[in-house]
Tab-separated table of C-alpha atoms in Angstrom:
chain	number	residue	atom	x	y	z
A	1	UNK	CA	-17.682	102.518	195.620
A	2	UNK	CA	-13.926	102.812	195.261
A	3	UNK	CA	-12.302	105.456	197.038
A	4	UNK	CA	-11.751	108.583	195.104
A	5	UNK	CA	-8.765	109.958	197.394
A	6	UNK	CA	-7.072	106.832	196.811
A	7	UNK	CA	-7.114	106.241	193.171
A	8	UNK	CA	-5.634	110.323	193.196
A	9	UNK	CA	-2.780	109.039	195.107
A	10	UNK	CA	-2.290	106.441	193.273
A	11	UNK	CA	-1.773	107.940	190.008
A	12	UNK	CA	0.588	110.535	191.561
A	13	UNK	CA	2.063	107.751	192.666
A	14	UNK	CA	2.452	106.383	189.053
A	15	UNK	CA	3.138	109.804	187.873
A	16	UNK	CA	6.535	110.375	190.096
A	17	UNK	CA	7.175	106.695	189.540
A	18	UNK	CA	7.429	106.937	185.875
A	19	UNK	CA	9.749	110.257	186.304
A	20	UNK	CA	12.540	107.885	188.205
A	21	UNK	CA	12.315	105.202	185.365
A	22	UNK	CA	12.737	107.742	182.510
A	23	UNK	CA	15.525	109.724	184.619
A	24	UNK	CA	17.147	106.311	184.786
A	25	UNK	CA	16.661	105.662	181.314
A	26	UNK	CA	18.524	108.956	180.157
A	27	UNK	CA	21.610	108.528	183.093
A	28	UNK	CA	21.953	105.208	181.368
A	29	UNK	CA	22.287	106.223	177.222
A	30	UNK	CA	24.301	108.810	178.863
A	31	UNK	CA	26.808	106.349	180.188
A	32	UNK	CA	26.897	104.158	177.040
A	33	UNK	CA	27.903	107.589	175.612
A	34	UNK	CA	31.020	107.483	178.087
A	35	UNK	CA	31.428	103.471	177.284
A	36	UNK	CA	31.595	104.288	173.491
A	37	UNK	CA	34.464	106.906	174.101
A	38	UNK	CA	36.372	105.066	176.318
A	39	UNK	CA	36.685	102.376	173.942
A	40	UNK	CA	37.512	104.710	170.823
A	41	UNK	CA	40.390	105.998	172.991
A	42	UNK	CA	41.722	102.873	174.427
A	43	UNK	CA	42.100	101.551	171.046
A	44	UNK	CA	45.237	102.644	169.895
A	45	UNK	CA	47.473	101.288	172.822
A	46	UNK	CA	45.068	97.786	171.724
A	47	UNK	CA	46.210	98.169	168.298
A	48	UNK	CA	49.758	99.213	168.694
A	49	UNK	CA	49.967	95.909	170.900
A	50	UNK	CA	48.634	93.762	168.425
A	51	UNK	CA	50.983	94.760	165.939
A	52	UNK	CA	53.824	94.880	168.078
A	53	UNK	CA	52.843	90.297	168.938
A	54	UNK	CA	52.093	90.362	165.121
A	55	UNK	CA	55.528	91.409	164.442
A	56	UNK	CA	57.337	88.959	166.749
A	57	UNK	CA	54.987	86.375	165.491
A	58	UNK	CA	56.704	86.524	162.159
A	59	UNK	CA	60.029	86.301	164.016
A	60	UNK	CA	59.372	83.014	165.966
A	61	UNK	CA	58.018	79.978	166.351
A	62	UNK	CA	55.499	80.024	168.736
A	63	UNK	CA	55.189	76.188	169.339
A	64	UNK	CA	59.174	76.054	170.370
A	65	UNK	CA	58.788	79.094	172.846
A	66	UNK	CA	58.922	78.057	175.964
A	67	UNK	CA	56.267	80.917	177.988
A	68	UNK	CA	54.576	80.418	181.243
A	69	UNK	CA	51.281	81.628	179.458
A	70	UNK	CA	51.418	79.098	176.367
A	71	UNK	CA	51.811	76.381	179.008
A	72	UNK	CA	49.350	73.764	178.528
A	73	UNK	CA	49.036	71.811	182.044
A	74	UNK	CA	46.487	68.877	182.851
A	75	UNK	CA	43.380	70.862	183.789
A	76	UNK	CA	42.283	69.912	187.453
A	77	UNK	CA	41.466	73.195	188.602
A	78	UNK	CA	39.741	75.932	187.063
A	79	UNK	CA	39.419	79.820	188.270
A	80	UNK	CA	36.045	81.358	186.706
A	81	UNK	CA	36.029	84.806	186.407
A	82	UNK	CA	32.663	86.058	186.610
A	83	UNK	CA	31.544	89.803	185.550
A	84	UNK	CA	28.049	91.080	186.946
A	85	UNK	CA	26.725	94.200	188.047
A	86	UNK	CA	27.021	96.132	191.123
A	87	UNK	CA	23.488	97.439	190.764
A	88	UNK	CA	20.219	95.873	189.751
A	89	UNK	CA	16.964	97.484	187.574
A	90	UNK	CA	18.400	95.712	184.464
A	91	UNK	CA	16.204	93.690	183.974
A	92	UNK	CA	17.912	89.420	183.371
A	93	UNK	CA	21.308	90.887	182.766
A	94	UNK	CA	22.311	89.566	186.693
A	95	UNK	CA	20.174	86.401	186.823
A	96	UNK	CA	21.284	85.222	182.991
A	97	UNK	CA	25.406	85.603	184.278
A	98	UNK	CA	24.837	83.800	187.408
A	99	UNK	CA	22.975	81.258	185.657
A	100	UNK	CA	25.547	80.506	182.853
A	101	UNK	CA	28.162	80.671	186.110
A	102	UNK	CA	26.241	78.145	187.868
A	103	UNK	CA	26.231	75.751	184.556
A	104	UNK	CA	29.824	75.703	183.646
A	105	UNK	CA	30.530	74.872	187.404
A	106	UNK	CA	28.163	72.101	187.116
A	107	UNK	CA	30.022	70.944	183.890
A	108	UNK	CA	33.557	71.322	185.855
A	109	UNK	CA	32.141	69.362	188.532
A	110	UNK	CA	30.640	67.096	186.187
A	111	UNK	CA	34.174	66.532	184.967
A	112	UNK	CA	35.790	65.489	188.338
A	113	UNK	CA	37.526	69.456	188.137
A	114	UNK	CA	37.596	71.982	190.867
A	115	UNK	CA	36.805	75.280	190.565
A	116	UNK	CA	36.746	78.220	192.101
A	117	UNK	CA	35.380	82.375	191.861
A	118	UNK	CA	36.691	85.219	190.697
A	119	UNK	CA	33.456	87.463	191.150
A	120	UNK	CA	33.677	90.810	189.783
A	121	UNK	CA	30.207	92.675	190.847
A	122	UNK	CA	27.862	93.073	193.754
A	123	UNK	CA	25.349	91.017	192.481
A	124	UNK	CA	27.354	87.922	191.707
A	125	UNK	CA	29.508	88.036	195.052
A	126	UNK	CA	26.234	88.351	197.209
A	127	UNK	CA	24.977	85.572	195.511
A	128	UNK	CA	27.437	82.999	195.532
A	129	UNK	CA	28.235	84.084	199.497
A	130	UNK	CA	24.834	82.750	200.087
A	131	UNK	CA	25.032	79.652	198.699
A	132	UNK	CA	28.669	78.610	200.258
A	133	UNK	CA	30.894	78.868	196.722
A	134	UNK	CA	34.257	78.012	196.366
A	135	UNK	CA	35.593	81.935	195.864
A	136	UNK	CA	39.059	82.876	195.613
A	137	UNK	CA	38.607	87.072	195.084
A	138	UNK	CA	36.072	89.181	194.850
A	139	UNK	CA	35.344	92.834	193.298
A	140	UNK	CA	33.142	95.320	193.678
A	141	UNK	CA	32.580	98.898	193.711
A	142	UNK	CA	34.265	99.534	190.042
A	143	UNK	CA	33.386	102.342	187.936
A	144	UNK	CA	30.596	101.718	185.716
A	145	UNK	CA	32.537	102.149	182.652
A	146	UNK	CA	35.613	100.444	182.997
A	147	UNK	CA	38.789	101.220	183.385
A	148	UNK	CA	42.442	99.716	182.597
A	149	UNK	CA	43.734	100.003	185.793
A	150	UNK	CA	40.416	97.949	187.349
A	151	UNK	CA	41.507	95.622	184.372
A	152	UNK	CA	44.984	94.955	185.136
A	153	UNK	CA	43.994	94.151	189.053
A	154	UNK	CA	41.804	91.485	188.194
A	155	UNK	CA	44.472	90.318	185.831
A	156	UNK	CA	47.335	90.322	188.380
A	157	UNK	CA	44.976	88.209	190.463
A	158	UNK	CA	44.566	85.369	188.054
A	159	UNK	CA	48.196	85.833	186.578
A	160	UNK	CA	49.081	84.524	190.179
A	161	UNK	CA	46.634	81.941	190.241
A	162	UNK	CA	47.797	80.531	187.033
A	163	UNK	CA	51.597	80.979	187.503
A	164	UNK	CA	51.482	79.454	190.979
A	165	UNK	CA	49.726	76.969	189.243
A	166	UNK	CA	47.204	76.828	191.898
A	167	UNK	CA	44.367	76.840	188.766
A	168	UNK	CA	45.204	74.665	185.202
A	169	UNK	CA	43.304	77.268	183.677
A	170	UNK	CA	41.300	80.563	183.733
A	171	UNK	CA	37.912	81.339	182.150
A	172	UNK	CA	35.762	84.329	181.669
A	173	UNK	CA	31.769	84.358	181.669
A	174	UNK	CA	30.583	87.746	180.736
A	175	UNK	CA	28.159	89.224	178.700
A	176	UNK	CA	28.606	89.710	175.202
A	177	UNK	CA	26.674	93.072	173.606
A	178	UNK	CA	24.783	92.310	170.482
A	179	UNK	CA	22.436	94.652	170.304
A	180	UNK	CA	20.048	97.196	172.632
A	181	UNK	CA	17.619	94.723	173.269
A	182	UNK	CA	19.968	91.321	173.044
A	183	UNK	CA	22.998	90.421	174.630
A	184	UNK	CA	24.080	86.757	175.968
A	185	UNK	CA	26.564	85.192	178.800
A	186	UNK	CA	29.409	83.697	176.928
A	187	UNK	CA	32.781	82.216	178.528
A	188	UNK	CA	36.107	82.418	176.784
A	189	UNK	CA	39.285	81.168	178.171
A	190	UNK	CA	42.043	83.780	179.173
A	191	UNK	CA	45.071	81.240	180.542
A	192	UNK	CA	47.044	79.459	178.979
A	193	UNK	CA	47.361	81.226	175.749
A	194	UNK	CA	46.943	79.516	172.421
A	195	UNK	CA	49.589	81.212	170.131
A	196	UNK	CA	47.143	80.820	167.114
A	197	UNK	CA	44.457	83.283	168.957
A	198	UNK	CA	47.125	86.279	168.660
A	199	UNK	CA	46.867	86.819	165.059
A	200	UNK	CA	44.807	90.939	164.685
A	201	UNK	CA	40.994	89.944	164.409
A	202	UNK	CA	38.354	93.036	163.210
A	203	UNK	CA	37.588	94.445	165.477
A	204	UNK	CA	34.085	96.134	166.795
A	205	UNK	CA	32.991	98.982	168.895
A	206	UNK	CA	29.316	99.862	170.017
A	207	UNK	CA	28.078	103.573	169.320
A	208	UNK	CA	24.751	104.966	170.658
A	209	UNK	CA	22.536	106.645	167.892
A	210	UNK	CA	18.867	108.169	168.175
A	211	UNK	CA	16.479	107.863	165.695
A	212	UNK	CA	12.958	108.982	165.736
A	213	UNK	CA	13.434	110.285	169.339
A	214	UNK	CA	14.865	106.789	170.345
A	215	UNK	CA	17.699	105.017	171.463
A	216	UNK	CA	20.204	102.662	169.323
A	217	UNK	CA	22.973	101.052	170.145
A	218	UNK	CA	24.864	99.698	166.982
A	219	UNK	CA	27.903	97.774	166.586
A	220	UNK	CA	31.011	99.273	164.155
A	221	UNK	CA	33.442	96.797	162.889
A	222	UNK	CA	36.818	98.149	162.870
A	223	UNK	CA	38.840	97.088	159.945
A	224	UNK	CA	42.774	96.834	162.353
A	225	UNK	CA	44.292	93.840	159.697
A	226	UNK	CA	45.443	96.437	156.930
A	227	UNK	CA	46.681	98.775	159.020
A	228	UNK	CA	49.287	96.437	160.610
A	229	UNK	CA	52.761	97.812	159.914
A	230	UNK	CA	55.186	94.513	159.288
A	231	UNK	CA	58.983	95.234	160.786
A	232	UNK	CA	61.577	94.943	158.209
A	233	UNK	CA	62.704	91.434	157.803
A	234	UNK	CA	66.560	92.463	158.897
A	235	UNK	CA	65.296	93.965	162.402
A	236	UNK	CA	67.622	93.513	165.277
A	237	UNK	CA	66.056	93.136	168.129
A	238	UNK	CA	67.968	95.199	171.040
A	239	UNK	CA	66.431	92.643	173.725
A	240	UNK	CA	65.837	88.723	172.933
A	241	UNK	CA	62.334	88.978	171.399
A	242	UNK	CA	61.477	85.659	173.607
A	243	UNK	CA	61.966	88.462	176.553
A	244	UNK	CA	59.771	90.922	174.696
A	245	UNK	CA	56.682	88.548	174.178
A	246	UNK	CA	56.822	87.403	177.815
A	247	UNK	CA	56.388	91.184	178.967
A	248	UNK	CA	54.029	91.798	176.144
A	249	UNK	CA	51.640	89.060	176.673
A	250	UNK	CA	50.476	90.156	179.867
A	251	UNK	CA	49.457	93.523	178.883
A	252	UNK	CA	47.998	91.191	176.154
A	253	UNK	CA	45.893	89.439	178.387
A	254	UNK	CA	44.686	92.763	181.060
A	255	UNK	CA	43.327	93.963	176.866
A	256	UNK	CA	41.503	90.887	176.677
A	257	UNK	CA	39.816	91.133	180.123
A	258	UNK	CA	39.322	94.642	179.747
A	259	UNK	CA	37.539	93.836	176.592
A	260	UNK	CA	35.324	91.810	178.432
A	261	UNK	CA	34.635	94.342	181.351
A	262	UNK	CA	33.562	96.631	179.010
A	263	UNK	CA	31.079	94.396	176.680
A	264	UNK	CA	29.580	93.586	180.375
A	265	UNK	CA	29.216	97.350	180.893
A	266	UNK	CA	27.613	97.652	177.418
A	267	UNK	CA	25.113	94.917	178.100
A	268	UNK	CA	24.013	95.780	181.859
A	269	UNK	CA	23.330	99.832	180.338
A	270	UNK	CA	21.339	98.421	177.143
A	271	UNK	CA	19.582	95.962	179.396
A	272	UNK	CA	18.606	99.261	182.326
A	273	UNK	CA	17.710	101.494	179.341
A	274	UNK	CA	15.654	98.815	177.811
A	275	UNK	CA	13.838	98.150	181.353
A	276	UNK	CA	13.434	101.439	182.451
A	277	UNK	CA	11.889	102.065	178.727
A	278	UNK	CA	9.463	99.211	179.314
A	279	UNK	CA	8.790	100.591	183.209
A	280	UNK	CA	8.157	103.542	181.485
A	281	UNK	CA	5.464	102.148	179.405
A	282	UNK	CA	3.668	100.525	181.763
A	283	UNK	CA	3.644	102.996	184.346
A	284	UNK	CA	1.680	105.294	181.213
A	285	UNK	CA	-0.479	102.360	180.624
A	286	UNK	CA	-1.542	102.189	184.218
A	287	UNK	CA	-1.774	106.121	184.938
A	288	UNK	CA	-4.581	105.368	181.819
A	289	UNK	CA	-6.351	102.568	183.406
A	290	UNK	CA	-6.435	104.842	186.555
A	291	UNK	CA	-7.470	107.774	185.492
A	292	UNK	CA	-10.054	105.603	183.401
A	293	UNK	CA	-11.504	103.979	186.875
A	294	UNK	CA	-11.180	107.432	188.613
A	295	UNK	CA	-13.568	109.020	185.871
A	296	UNK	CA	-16.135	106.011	186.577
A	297	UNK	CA	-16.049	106.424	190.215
A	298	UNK	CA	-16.186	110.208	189.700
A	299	UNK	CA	-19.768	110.077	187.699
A	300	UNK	CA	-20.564	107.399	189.722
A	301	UNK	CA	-20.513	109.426	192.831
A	302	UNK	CA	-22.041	112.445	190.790
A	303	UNK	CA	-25.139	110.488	189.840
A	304	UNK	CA	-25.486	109.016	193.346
A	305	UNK	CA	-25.446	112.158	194.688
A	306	UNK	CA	-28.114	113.261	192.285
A	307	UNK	CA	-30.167	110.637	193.184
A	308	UNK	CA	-30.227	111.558	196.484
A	309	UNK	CA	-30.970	115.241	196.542
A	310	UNK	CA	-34.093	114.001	193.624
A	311	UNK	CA	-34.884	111.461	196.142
A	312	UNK	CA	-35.062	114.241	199.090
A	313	UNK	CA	-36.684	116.700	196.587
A	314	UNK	CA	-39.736	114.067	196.195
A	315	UNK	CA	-39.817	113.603	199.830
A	316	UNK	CA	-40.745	116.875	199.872
């Protein structure tokens, strides 16, 4: 006969468990929340800088500047930034990253190219520790919605690596948001910069709605093409504007990997809301299979103990 005591604990058990996930759930809509606003405001200084490289697009020909960043070298080594989570409870979000990591370094390798980490995240840097990776750098500990200044560390980092020209080239792998219940590992390349990827793009933000008494995260596209405001055609430029887009393009690329940090944030909070949501639900489905069994081994007891006192009774 099961033990009653037991299955008691065991639902409280359930009970307080089920308290965490959905106290989890909530710190982590709360924090897309943040991630939206911090994008909204961060926005302007992206725009302003887009229409500032617009501008001096118009004025010159990109293919006869001569830039450190547009400089196209043989590739024979490649740094991989890689952008995973400090914390875990999110459900694939850290094993999908590492995995899509791992692939592209086969494909380098594959190649006859070396490699080597930049690992931004807990997760990824205890992971590729273990197994003996070639890492250059390594971050961890950033906020969870990130910042510009976290941004323009990591992009100091590889701006060495590239301009030493210890890497050929720098790539990203990071998450891309699509949706709450959908994002995927993606890698774009930072360094070198192709002139024709400068041009203003829409561009899209992520806002957290609730409908029905549940959580949404939708994607806004930002019209930013229109609202470009061209330079008259007799500016004079105080400074040579060749001088301009080399201190420009930097700031150009810390936007880019900020952009990325922050998709990565969107993804790991959507992925923890939408496991601590399904934790949720199957800690009530079990507290009803429990309390189901409980109820059986409750009569059953009842009519055992019946039994007996009949079965004493007729001894009688």
């Amino acid at each position: 006969m099961p033990n009653l005591k037991a299955i008691r604990d065991r639902i409280k058990s359930v009970k307080n468990t089920k308290k965490i996930t959905e106290a989890m759930r909530l710190v982590a809509a709360a924090k897309v929340r943040r991630a939206q606003e911090q994008v909204t405001s961060t926005r302007p200084f992206a725009d302003s800088l887009a229409e500032v490289i617009y501008n001096l697009q118009g004025k010159l020909q990109f293919e006869d500047v001569d830039l450190p960043l547009f400089e196209q070298r043989e590739v024979n080594s490649v740094a991989i930034v890689v952008v995973s989570a400090d914390r875990g409870l999110c459900g694939g979000y850290n094993a999908n990253i590492i995995r899509r990591a791992e692939i592209r370094a086969q494909e380098l390798a594959a190649e006859g190219v070396d490699y080597k980490f930049v690992l931004v995240g807990r997760k990824a840097v205890k992971y590729f520790q273990n197994r003996n990776a070639p890492i250059d750098k390594t971050y961890t500990g950033l906020e969870q919605i990130p910042n510009a200044s976290e941004a323009s560390s990591i992009g100091d980092e590889i701006l060495s690596l590239f301009l030493s020209e210890t890497v050929d080239r720098v790539e990203v792998i990071y998450t891309k948001f699509v949706s709450l219940i959908s994002s995927r590992p993606v890698v774009q390349t930072l360094l070198p910069l192709s002139p024709q990827g400068l041009e203003p793009k829409d561009d899209e933000i992520f806002r957290l709605t609730t409908r029905g008494g549940n959580f949404n995260v939708e994607r806004e596209k930002v019209e930013t093409t229109d609202e470009l405001k061209l330079l008259p055609s007799d500016t004079i430029f105080e400074q040579d504007p060749v001088q301009i887009l080399d201190a420009l393009l930097p700031l150009y690329l810390n936007n880019q990997l900020l952009r990325a940090l922050q998709e990565s944030a969107a993804s790991e909070l959507a992925a923890r809301m939408t496991a601590m949501n399904n934790a949720s639900d199957n800690a009530s489905e079990l507290m009803k299979t429990l309390t189901l069994s409980y109820n059986k081994a409750r009569q059953a007891a009842i009519t055992q103990e019946l039994l007996e006192v009949v079965a004493g009774a007729n001894a009688l």
